[in-house]
């Protein structure tokens, strides 16, 4: 009826109201009056008074109740609607409905569906056909007019999708449909976002039909999405974006693990006028590495979700160096460039000790994902076994070459066999020049990286030729020799860079390519499932995907495997919605939003002139049918109760309510309190005991050796040799005190298996072929002492010139001892070495014998005498080897008389041997400062350039 806010879906049903008088008459009918016949006993019965009167017709109130019930059913069947909305359709002919059903329509999908169904119903009443088009449909989905019933079924079965609307493709499909069908009207249900010129092109195409264009858009509200998050060293950061910047808007961001449990939350605030808001999750890296999904609470769209895979997880990388540590020269550390390269995307754990066994055990206890060994030669057996298990369980070990590894190519745990020594390219005696890096091959994980044209290699360790060397090579030099090799051990990877980790052998560590190479290598650690590809393409099956409302669901039919090809980033589509692709062993996250994405509201300037607009809002109309049926049902129940009452079935039937069951008492909280108190009592009794044990252990360590400089010798169990060693160091101590400002204390004998070695600047070790060699654990302590700045002087005391290459008993014993040490390449003391001028000027190093060389750590090669690189540890060699019996020449008794004769008796040789000892003491305690002093003119000249 005009002017009233009431409409009926089926007004013809109201004709049934005309039947109400008939129903009223039927309800008032009574049974026919009985016929009277004479029967004698009735005279007696006639005199009896009836105790109850039976009414001749139904009570008026029961009749009225039944009439109301019938009227309510009739009105309900007519489909009344209170405050019905008017249909916005104005045209004639086929109706074209285009719906933005992408991720941004999640909040308005119900309103769009309801409005579209209303328009379909209006078109059906007018006898019009309807064509439905979705902006996420593929190109082969045709736009064709349908009967209203088919269009209604299509709308009811549709939902929004976790994909980007393609307005350009939709405009092309609309153009094809317009050429085939003369549409009389078009309706575009927009999600409220503008996609640059694509949306303008679609609206322009819809405006070309022969009829009005209606633009329906949701109410103005801020649509929120997330850009990719970044897992930094100290926190995880990200940015939320929105489409409307009118007012401030607070958000809460929640991070979930793979089981859907929340791990962290963070607030974010859009300031008024701002479309971006930053947030950060500051949990420890162990928690952040478990995050697989970051979500904006209550946003409920696929754009407000960021999925994380292994590439977003910060690997915990342990670092171990084989060279001596020097805090005063960190730029010369072999780990410096590795630290700088790994820090942006990894959490680094440096070993606290130079003892390889203890360092490996400590890093494994910290649950590292990868381990980097920089110029570590010989690995102790215990460390080798631990690293092997680590590799078999999926760990990653990256090794860098260097002098120590070059000197010990037979060391275990290498991906390829190495040639003894290293290859020097481009020296004065070589025709070759430093080699460049060859392009990375498709089978390499480095494939796709730009080949660094300015990177050259001057030294490398060479791999022995083998049948599988080709398959184990990830990077080469231009001459074909391997630069990086790798092999798989169990579930893990063992990788070797054939150059060292500083810039002495190559300038690769100074390049950005080095950072990317380490990034890709570290990403192989721990269940990434990313392996060198046999070809340039990889297909990952779908695991879980996001639906249009941002929820994780199993992949529906039609979702195809994700194809990774080269370095191209895959894109979200209907066939590849955002989600996880791969297997549990390794998967890839595909996200909807990228770093550069923004949200722009559809502006009126983009809408063609003459376009009618409407706002999708929650309708204020109310369908009265269910309420009328409910009222009719209530009246029916009342009628049933009235009938039962008239029949007398409700008399005296009132029952008594059952007593409520008593609830059981709550648990006694005293039990919990007693348990907590007991726990505290146990902890209080346990902790002081542990602290007392720790204090006792610390107090039991003798620190007296740290209060005064002392020279130490290794006690090897031979009383005579130990006596001469002590006497020799006593003589050296007194000579040093008489000739220099240093006044050392009395020498000390140490057991390398138990005593603390770090108190002594150097150890004198007299090699005895009849004494058992120390165990591997003891030699690991010696190796740590050397790498922490200490020096060990080995003396075979056999007057043999070729101390490292002959078969004497002392040398065999020395090789047996050195077999478990990480020994760098050695050379006789060069003529310009600091040892020749540390205090006295020397040209030879005699002891009780003459002729034997003093061997020290090699700091260069013959071809680069002028270009010897600076070294850590102030240039002090961690190992010295002689055969001239220094202690025998220094040995004195309590009256300062020499104990052993010089052989042969050369005049002045003992004095010269003492001077050698003084130079060794000064060299080990002051480093290579004398080398700097003698080069002061050259340094000043370079500083002036």
Short mmCIF file of C-alpha atoms in Angstrom, two decimals, residues 101-363:
data_model
loop_
_atom_site.label_atom_id
_atom_site.label_comp_id
_atom_site.label_asym_id
_atom_site.label_seq_id
_atom_site.Cartn_x
_atom_site.Cartn_y
_atom_site.Cartn_z
CA UNK A 101 34.96 -10.58 -5.48
CA UNK A 102 38.66 -10.29 -4.60
CA UNK A 103 40.29 -10.23 -1.17
CA UNK A 104 39.19 -6.65 -0.43
CA UNK A 105 35.48 -7.55 -0.61
CA UNK A 106 35.57 -9.82 2.45
CA UNK A 107 33.70 -7.34 4.68
CA UNK A 108 30.96 -6.60 2.15
CA UNK A 109 30.39 -9.98 0.53
CA UNK A 110 27.08 -10.61 2.38
CA UNK A 111 25.73 -7.16 1.48
CA UNK A 112 26.76 -7.58 -2.14
CA UNK A 113 25.10 -10.97 -2.35
CA UNK A 114 21.89 -9.71 -0.74
CA UNK A 115 21.69 -6.64 -2.97
CA UNK A 116 22.48 -8.64 -6.10
CA UNK A 117 19.80 -11.22 -5.24
CA UNK A 118 17.30 -8.42 -4.74
CA UNK A 119 18.16 -7.03 -8.19
CA UNK A 120 17.83 -10.50 -9.73
CA UNK A 121 14.38 -10.85 -8.15
CA UNK A 122 13.36 -7.45 -9.54
CA UNK A 123 14.66 -8.44 -12.97
CA UNK A 124 12.78 -11.72 -12.77
CA UNK A 125 9.49 -9.89 -12.10
CA UNK A 126 10.19 -7.71 -15.15
CA UNK A 127 11.02 -10.75 -17.28
CA UNK A 128 14.65 -9.70 -17.78
CA UNK A 129 17.69 -11.98 -18.10
CA UNK A 130 20.79 -11.45 -15.96
CA UNK A 131 24.50 -11.89 -16.77
CA UNK A 132 26.95 -12.32 -13.85
CA UNK A 133 30.67 -11.43 -14.15
CA UNK A 134 33.33 -11.63 -11.43
CA UNK A 135 36.54 -9.64 -11.62
CA UNK A 136 38.67 -12.62 -10.48
CA UNK A 137 37.40 -14.99 -13.18
CA UNK A 138 39.80 -16.38 -15.74
CA UNK A 139 39.84 -15.15 -19.31
CA UNK A 140 38.01 -18.21 -20.66
CA UNK A 141 34.92 -17.65 -18.43
CA UNK A 142 32.28 -16.20 -20.76
CA UNK A 143 29.75 -13.53 -19.73
CA UNK A 144 26.32 -14.74 -20.93
CA UNK A 145 22.72 -13.79 -20.04
CA UNK A 146 21.05 -16.33 -17.74
CA UNK A 147 17.57 -16.99 -16.51
CA UNK A 148 16.88 -15.39 -13.15
CA UNK A 149 16.83 -18.77 -11.38
CA UNK A 150 20.26 -19.70 -12.79
CA UNK A 151 21.69 -16.27 -11.93
CA UNK A 152 20.32 -16.58 -8.38
CA UNK A 153 21.96 -19.99 -7.95
CA UNK A 154 25.24 -18.62 -9.26
CA UNK A 155 25.16 -15.74 -6.79
CA UNK A 156 24.24 -17.95 -3.83
CA UNK A 157 27.10 -20.35 -4.53
CA UNK A 158 29.78 -17.65 -4.88
CA UNK A 159 32.05 -16.14 -2.26
CA UNK A 160 34.97 -13.77 -2.29
CA UNK A 161 38.39 -15.12 -3.25
CA UNK A 162 41.92 -14.60 -1.95
CA UNK A 163 43.09 -13.03 -5.19
CA UNK A 164 43.54 -9.63 -6.79
CA UNK A 165 40.71 -8.44 -9.07
CA UNK A 166 41.88 -8.08 -12.66
CA UNK A 167 39.97 -5.07 -13.96
CA UNK A 168 41.87 -5.01 -17.25
CA UNK A 169 40.93 -8.59 -18.09
CA UNK A 170 37.33 -8.01 -16.92
CA UNK A 171 37.05 -4.96 -19.20
CA UNK A 172 38.10 -7.11 -22.15
CA UNK A 173 35.55 -9.79 -21.24
CA UNK A 174 32.82 -7.13 -20.86
CA UNK A 175 33.71 -5.71 -24.26
CA UNK A 176 33.27 -9.16 -25.83
CA UNK A 177 29.93 -9.65 -24.04
CA UNK A 178 28.62 -6.23 -25.14
CA UNK A 179 29.42 -7.10 -28.74
CA UNK A 180 27.25 -10.23 -28.45
CA UNK A 181 24.39 -8.96 -26.23
CA UNK A 182 22.58 -5.62 -26.12
CA UNK A 183 22.49 -5.05 -22.36
CA UNK A 184 19.93 -2.56 -21.12
CA UNK A 185 21.55 -1.86 -17.75
CA UNK A 186 24.79 -2.55 -15.85
CA UNK A 187 25.58 -2.73 -12.13
CA UNK A 188 29.15 -2.74 -10.78
CA UNK A 189 29.59 -3.89 -7.17
CA UNK A 190 32.99 -2.36 -6.30
CA UNK A 191 35.10 -3.35 -3.28
CA UNK A 192 35.86 0.35 -2.75
CA UNK A 193 39.47 0.26 -3.99
CA UNK A 194 40.91 1.87 -7.10
CA UNK A 195 43.59 0.03 -9.04
CA UNK A 196 45.16 2.88 -10.98
CA UNK A 197 43.98 3.06 -14.59
CA UNK A 198 42.60 -0.47 -14.60
CA UNK A 199 39.48 0.52 -12.65
CA UNK A 200 38.97 3.59 -14.85
CA UNK A 201 39.11 1.38 -17.95
CA UNK A 202 36.54 -1.08 -16.55
CA UNK A 203 34.09 1.67 -15.57
CA UNK A 204 34.54 3.29 -18.96
CA UNK A 205 33.71 0.03 -20.70
CA UNK A 206 30.59 -0.50 -18.57
CA UNK A 207 29.47 3.04 -19.42
CA UNK A 208 29.31 2.14 -23.14
CA UNK A 209 26.19 -0.05 -22.79
CA UNK A 210 22.81 1.22 -24.03
CA UNK A 211 21.41 1.93 -20.60
CA UNK A 212 22.13 3.31 -17.15
CA UNK A 213 25.22 2.33 -15.09
CA UNK A 214 24.89 1.81 -11.34
CA UNK A 215 28.00 1.82 -9.10
CA UNK A 216 27.43 0.11 -5.75
CA UNK A 217 30.19 0.46 -3.17
CA UNK A 218 30.50 -0.40 0.54
CA UNK A 219 30.22 2.17 3.28
CA UNK A 220 33.35 4.23 3.89
CA UNK A 221 35.58 2.17 6.18
CA UNK A 222 39.26 1.59 6.50
CA UNK A 223 40.46 -1.55 4.77
CA UNK A 224 43.64 -2.86 6.47
CA UNK A 225 46.41 -5.05 5.02
CA UNK A 226 49.97 -6.10 5.90
CA UNK A 227 53.17 -5.71 3.96
CA UNK A 228 55.90 -8.37 4.27
CA UNK A 229 57.53 -8.53 7.69
CA UNK A 230 61.29 -8.59 8.30
CA UNK A 231 63.00 -10.71 10.93
CA UNK A 232 65.84 -8.52 12.16
CA UNK A 233 68.57 -9.41 14.67
CA UNK A 234 66.69 -8.01 17.68
CA UNK A 235 63.05 -8.01 16.57
CA UNK A 236 60.55 -8.69 13.82
CA UNK A 237 59.17 -5.55 12.20
CA UNK A 238 56.39 -4.91 9.73
CA UNK A 239 54.06 -2.28 8.34
CA UNK A 240 50.26 -2.20 8.22
CA UNK A 241 48.56 -0.14 5.50
CA UNK A 242 44.99 1.13 5.10
CA UNK A 243 42.82 2.77 2.47
CA UNK A 244 41.18 5.53 4.53
CA UNK A 245 43.30 8.02 6.47
CA UNK A 246 40.57 10.21 7.97
CA UNK A 247 40.76 9.20 11.64
CA UNK A 248 43.20 7.44 13.93
CA UNK A 249 42.82 3.68 14.15
CA UNK A 250 44.41 1.33 16.72
CA UNK A 251 45.24 -2.24 15.72
CA UNK A 252 46.57 -5.37 17.33
CA UNK A 253 48.89 -7.71 15.44
CA UNK A 254 49.10 -11.38 16.44
CA UNK A 255 51.73 -13.92 15.39
CA UNK A 256 50.92 -17.65 15.26
CA UNK A 257 52.98 -20.83 15.00
CA UNK A 258 52.34 -23.71 12.63
CA UNK A 259 49.82 -25.26 15.06
CA UNK A 260 47.74 -22.07 15.17
CA UNK A 261 48.80 -21.08 18.68
CA UNK A 262 49.48 -17.37 19.32
CA UNK A 263 53.12 -16.65 20.10
CA UNK A 264 53.23 -12.85 20.30
CA UNK A 265 51.13 -9.72 19.96
CA UNK A 266 52.04 -6.15 19.14
CA UNK A 267 50.05 -2.91 18.95
CA UNK A 268 49.97 -0.64 15.91
CA UNK A 269 48.39 2.78 15.57
CA UNK A 270 47.33 4.63 12.44
CA UNK A 271 47.60 8.31 13.21
CA UNK A 272 45.02 10.66 11.72
CA UNK A 273 45.97 11.37 8.14
CA UNK A 274 48.42 8.45 7.94
CA UNK A 275 47.99 5.33 5.82
CA UNK A 276 50.90 3.34 7.29
CA UNK A 277 51.60 2.07 10.80
CA UNK A 278 54.72 0.21 11.93
CA UNK A 279 54.83 -2.53 14.52
CA UNK A 280 57.47 -4.79 16.03
CA UNK A 281 57.61 -8.15 17.79
CA UNK A 282 60.49 -8.18 20.27
CA UNK A 283 60.45 -11.82 21.34
CA UNK A 284 63.68 -13.88 21.39
CA UNK A 285 64.84 -15.26 18.08
CA UNK A 286 63.95 -18.81 19.15
CA UNK A 287 60.30 -17.75 19.42
CA UNK A 288 60.34 -15.55 16.32
CA UNK A 289 61.70 -18.43 14.26
CA UNK A 290 58.54 -20.44 15.06
CA UNK A 291 56.21 -17.79 13.62
CA UNK A 292 54.56 -18.84 10.36
CA UNK A 293 51.63 -16.39 10.24
CA UNK A 294 51.21 -12.72 11.20
CA UNK A 295 47.61 -11.45 11.25
CA UNK A 296 45.76 -8.20 11.90
CA UNK A 297 43.12 -9.04 14.50
CA UNK A 298 39.49 -8.69 13.32
CA UNK A 299 40.52 -7.73 9.77
CA UNK A 300 39.31 -11.04 8.24
CA UNK A 301 40.74 -10.65 4.75
CA UNK A 302 43.60 -12.36 2.97
CA UNK A 303 45.54 -9.12 2.60
CA UNK A 304 45.76 -8.74 6.38
CA UNK A 305 47.79 -11.96 6.65
CA UNK A 306 51.50 -12.43 6.06
CA UNK A 307 52.80 -16.00 5.82
CA UNK A 308 56.40 -16.78 6.74
CA UNK A 309 58.58 -19.62 5.54
CA UNK A 310 62.18 -20.62 6.20
CA UNK A 311 63.47 -17.58 4.32
CA UNK A 312 61.99 -15.39 7.08
CA UNK A 313 63.58 -17.36 9.86
CA UNK A 314 66.87 -16.17 11.25
CA UNK A 315 69.30 -19.04 11.29
CA UNK A 316 71.41 -19.33 14.39
CA UNK A 317 74.94 -19.63 13.04
CA UNK A 318 77.91 -20.67 15.16
CA UNK A 319 81.38 -19.30 14.32
CA UNK A 320 84.69 -21.02 14.99
CA UNK A 321 88.06 -19.66 13.93
CA UNK A 322 91.23 -21.67 13.52
CA UNK A 323 93.51 -18.65 13.82
CA UNK A 324 94.73 -16.86 16.91
CA UNK A 325 92.33 -14.34 18.35
CA UNK A 326 93.39 -10.73 18.68
CA UNK A 327 90.91 -8.31 20.23
CA UNK A 328 93.12 -5.32 19.43
CA UNK A 329 92.93 -6.01 15.68
CA UNK A 330 89.36 -7.13 14.96
CA UNK A 331 89.56 -6.13 11.30
CA UNK A 332 92.21 -8.79 10.80
CA UNK A 333 90.12 -11.54 12.34
CA UNK A 334 89.18 -14.32 9.89
CA UNK A 335 85.60 -14.03 11.17
CA UNK A 336 85.25 -10.26 10.62
CA UNK A 337 83.88 -10.37 7.07
CA UNK A 338 81.78 -13.44 7.86
CA UNK A 339 80.22 -11.55 10.78
CA UNK A 340 79.41 -8.55 8.60
CA UNK A 341 77.97 -10.73 5.83
CA UNK A 342 75.77 -12.94 8.05
CA UNK A 343 74.57 -10.40 10.61
CA UNK A 344 71.70 -8.90 8.53
CA UNK A 345 69.86 -12.23 8.22
CA UNK A 346 71.32 -14.53 10.91
CA UNK A 347 71.87 -14.63 14.65
CA UNK A 348 75.51 -15.32 15.34
CA UNK A 349 76.98 -17.32 18.18
CA UNK A 350 80.75 -17.07 18.55
CA UNK A 351 82.55 -19.80 20.42
CA UNK A 352 83.76 -18.65 23.85
CA UNK A 353 86.83 -20.85 23.71
CA UNK A 354 89.50 -21.77 21.21
CA UNK A 355 89.27 -25.41 22.25
CA UNK A 356 87.60 -26.99 19.22
CA UNK A 357 85.98 -29.78 21.23
CA UNK A 358 84.50 -27.37 23.75
CA UNK A 359 83.55 -24.83 21.07
CA UNK A 360 81.62 -27.38 19.00
CA UNK A 361 79.86 -28.76 22.06
CA UNK A 362 78.96 -25.25 23.25
CA UNK A 363 77.52 -24.22 19.87
#
